[in-house]
Amino acid sequence: MPDVTVRPMTAADARRVLSIYQAGLDGGHASFETTAPTWAVFDAGRLPDHRFVAVDAGGRVVGWVAVSPTSTRAVYAGVVEHSVYVDPAAQGRGAARLLLDALVASTEAAGIWTIQSGVFPENAASLALHERAGFRAIGVRERVARHHGRWRDVVLLERRSPVIV
């Protein structure tokens, strides 16, 4: 996607970030959540140094990536869980890969050794994207939670940094 660049996310991106998030939730295969949070909740739950947006040539935010800590325990300070979302109109053109690449660079520079995520097995595009970006499936969490009244499985993915040893 040569007309897309990645930059740090700011509060000024809130409306577009949450709109893209909601579009992903509406698709039914992105998250157990059904409604995007408020910006205050989104902001409080994600690490500020590892949030990025993909912006098209016209300056419009077309995707985002961010991480949350997986635990408050100090021994897990190097493990985060990420989310990546792209506007449906911009999907399939490389924005998600650019976002993941920026995230990997940022987290490795900060000493984070594992990025993980849970993806619905039906989300084949996300599973393929993550595999290309160096993530591996480490297992399936069967019937982990209900989504729209039915039990759903989640493929647990992780990327272990080869430079943080």
PDB file of C-alpha atoms in Angstrom, residues 85-151:
ATOM      1  CA  TYR A  85      -8.199  -3.309  12.739  1.00  0.00           C
ATOM      2  CA  VAL A  86      -8.475  -1.929   9.206  1.00  0.00           C
ATOM      3  CA  ASP A  87     -11.364  -0.029   7.652  1.00  0.00           C
ATOM      4  CA  PRO A  88     -13.308  -2.535   5.505  1.00  0.00           C
ATOM      5  CA  ALA A  89     -12.858  -0.244   2.472  1.00  0.00           C
ATOM      6  CA  ALA A  90      -9.053  -0.433   2.868  1.00  0.00           C
ATOM      7  CA  GLN A  91      -8.662  -4.140   3.632  1.00  0.00           C
ATOM      8  CA  GLY A  92      -6.458  -6.371   1.502  1.00  0.00           C
ATOM      9  CA  ARG A  93      -4.016  -3.636   0.496  1.00  0.00           C
ATOM     10  CA  GLY A  94      -1.287  -4.078   3.112  1.00  0.00           C
ATOM     11  CA  ALA A  95      -2.240  -1.578   5.844  1.00  0.00           C
ATOM     12  CA  ALA A  96      -2.517  -4.277   8.517  1.00  0.00           C
ATOM     13  CA  ARG A  97       0.933  -5.628   7.702  1.00  0.00           C
ATOM     14  CA  LEU A  98       2.442  -2.137   7.915  1.00  0.00           C
ATOM     15  CA  LEU A  99       0.780  -1.688  11.289  1.00  0.00           C
ATOM     16  CA  LEU A 100       2.058  -5.036  12.581  1.00  0.00           C
ATOM     17  CA  ASP A 101       5.570  -4.249  11.357  1.00  0.00           C
ATOM     18  CA  ALA A 102       5.499  -0.918  13.231  1.00  0.00           C
ATOM     19  CA  LEU A 103       4.197  -2.652  16.331  1.00  0.00           C
ATOM     20  CA  VAL A 104       6.899  -5.323  16.249  1.00  0.00           C
ATOM     21  CA  ALA A 105       9.626  -2.689  15.883  1.00  0.00           C
ATOM     22  CA  SER A 106       8.182  -0.614  18.717  1.00  0.00           C
ATOM     23  CA  THR A 107       7.704  -3.477  21.143  1.00  0.00           C
ATOM     24  CA  GLU A 108      11.106  -5.009  20.469  1.00  0.00           C
ATOM     25  CA  ALA A 109      12.781  -1.617  21.027  1.00  0.00           C
ATOM     26  CA  ALA A 110      11.034  -1.543  24.412  1.00  0.00           C
ATOM     27  CA  GLY A 111      12.189  -5.046  25.382  1.00  0.00           C
ATOM     28  CA  ILE A 112       8.835  -6.760  24.882  1.00  0.00           C
ATOM     29  CA  TRP A 113       9.456 -10.377  23.935  1.00  0.00           C
ATOM     30  CA  THR A 114       5.960 -11.727  23.204  1.00  0.00           C
ATOM     31  CA  ILE A 115       2.990 -10.303  21.342  1.00  0.00           C
ATOM     32  CA  GLN A 116      -0.098 -12.449  21.524  1.00  0.00           C
ATOM     33  CA  SER A 117      -3.665 -12.334  20.290  1.00  0.00           C
ATOM     34  CA  GLY A 118      -6.785 -14.448  20.066  1.00  0.00           C
ATOM     35  CA  VAL A 119      -8.402 -14.764  16.630  1.00  0.00           C
ATOM     36  CA  PHE A 120     -11.644 -16.488  15.723  1.00  0.00           C
ATOM     37  CA  PRO A 121     -10.882 -19.528  13.513  1.00  0.00           C
ATOM     38  CA  GLU A 122     -13.338 -18.195  10.921  1.00  0.00           C
ATOM     39  CA  ASN A 123     -11.198 -15.073  10.428  1.00  0.00           C
ATOM     40  CA  ALA A 124      -8.965 -16.669   7.779  1.00  0.00           C
ATOM     41  CA  ALA A 125      -7.608 -13.329   6.540  1.00  0.00           C
ATOM     42  CA  SER A 126      -6.365 -12.375  10.004  1.00  0.00           C
ATOM     43  CA  LEU A 127      -4.830 -15.792  10.597  1.00  0.00           C
ATOM     44  CA  ALA A 128      -2.958 -15.585   7.262  1.00  0.00           C
ATOM     45  CA  LEU A 129      -1.804 -12.016   7.964  1.00  0.00           C
ATOM     46  CA  HIS A 130      -0.430 -12.991  11.346  1.00  0.00           C
ATOM     47  CA  GLU A 131       1.363 -16.034   9.960  1.00  0.00           C
ATOM     48  CA  ARG A 132       3.059 -13.852   7.336  1.00  0.00           C
ATOM     49  CA  ALA A 133       4.080 -11.439  10.117  1.00  0.00           C
ATOM     50  CA  GLY A 134       5.824 -14.168  12.107  1.00  0.00           C
ATOM     51  CA  PHE A 135       3.065 -15.210  14.488  1.00  0.00           C
ATOM     52  CA  ARG A 136       2.336 -18.864  15.144  1.00  0.00           C
ATOM     53  CA  ALA A 137      -0.750 -20.626  16.399  1.00  0.00           C
ATOM     54  CA  ILE A 138       0.004 -22.120  19.777  1.00  0.00           C
ATOM     55  CA  GLY A 139      -3.413 -23.650  20.388  1.00  0.00           C
ATOM     56  CA  VAL A 140      -7.146 -23.328  20.258  1.00  0.00           C
ATOM     57  CA  ARG A 141      -9.114 -22.201  23.251  1.00  0.00           C
ATOM     58  CA  GLU A 142     -12.327 -24.140  22.712  1.00  0.00           C
ATOM     59  CA  ARG A 143     -15.669 -22.610  23.649  1.00  0.00           C
ATOM     60  CA  VAL A 144     -13.827 -19.883  25.531  1.00  0.00           C
ATOM     61  CA  ALA A 145     -16.806 -17.486  25.624  1.00  0.00           C
ATOM     62  CA  ARG A 146     -20.196 -16.764  24.119  1.00  0.00           C
ATOM     63  CA  HIS A 147     -20.595 -14.344  21.228  1.00  0.00           C
ATOM     64  CA  HIS A 148     -24.094 -13.421  20.080  1.00  0.00           C
ATOM     65  CA  GLY A 149     -25.453 -16.303  22.138  1.00  0.00           C
ATOM     66  CA  ARG A 150     -23.180 -19.072  20.866  1.00  0.00           C
ATOM     67  CA  TRP A 151     -19.919 -20.531  22.101  1.00  0.00           C
TER      68      TRP A 151
END
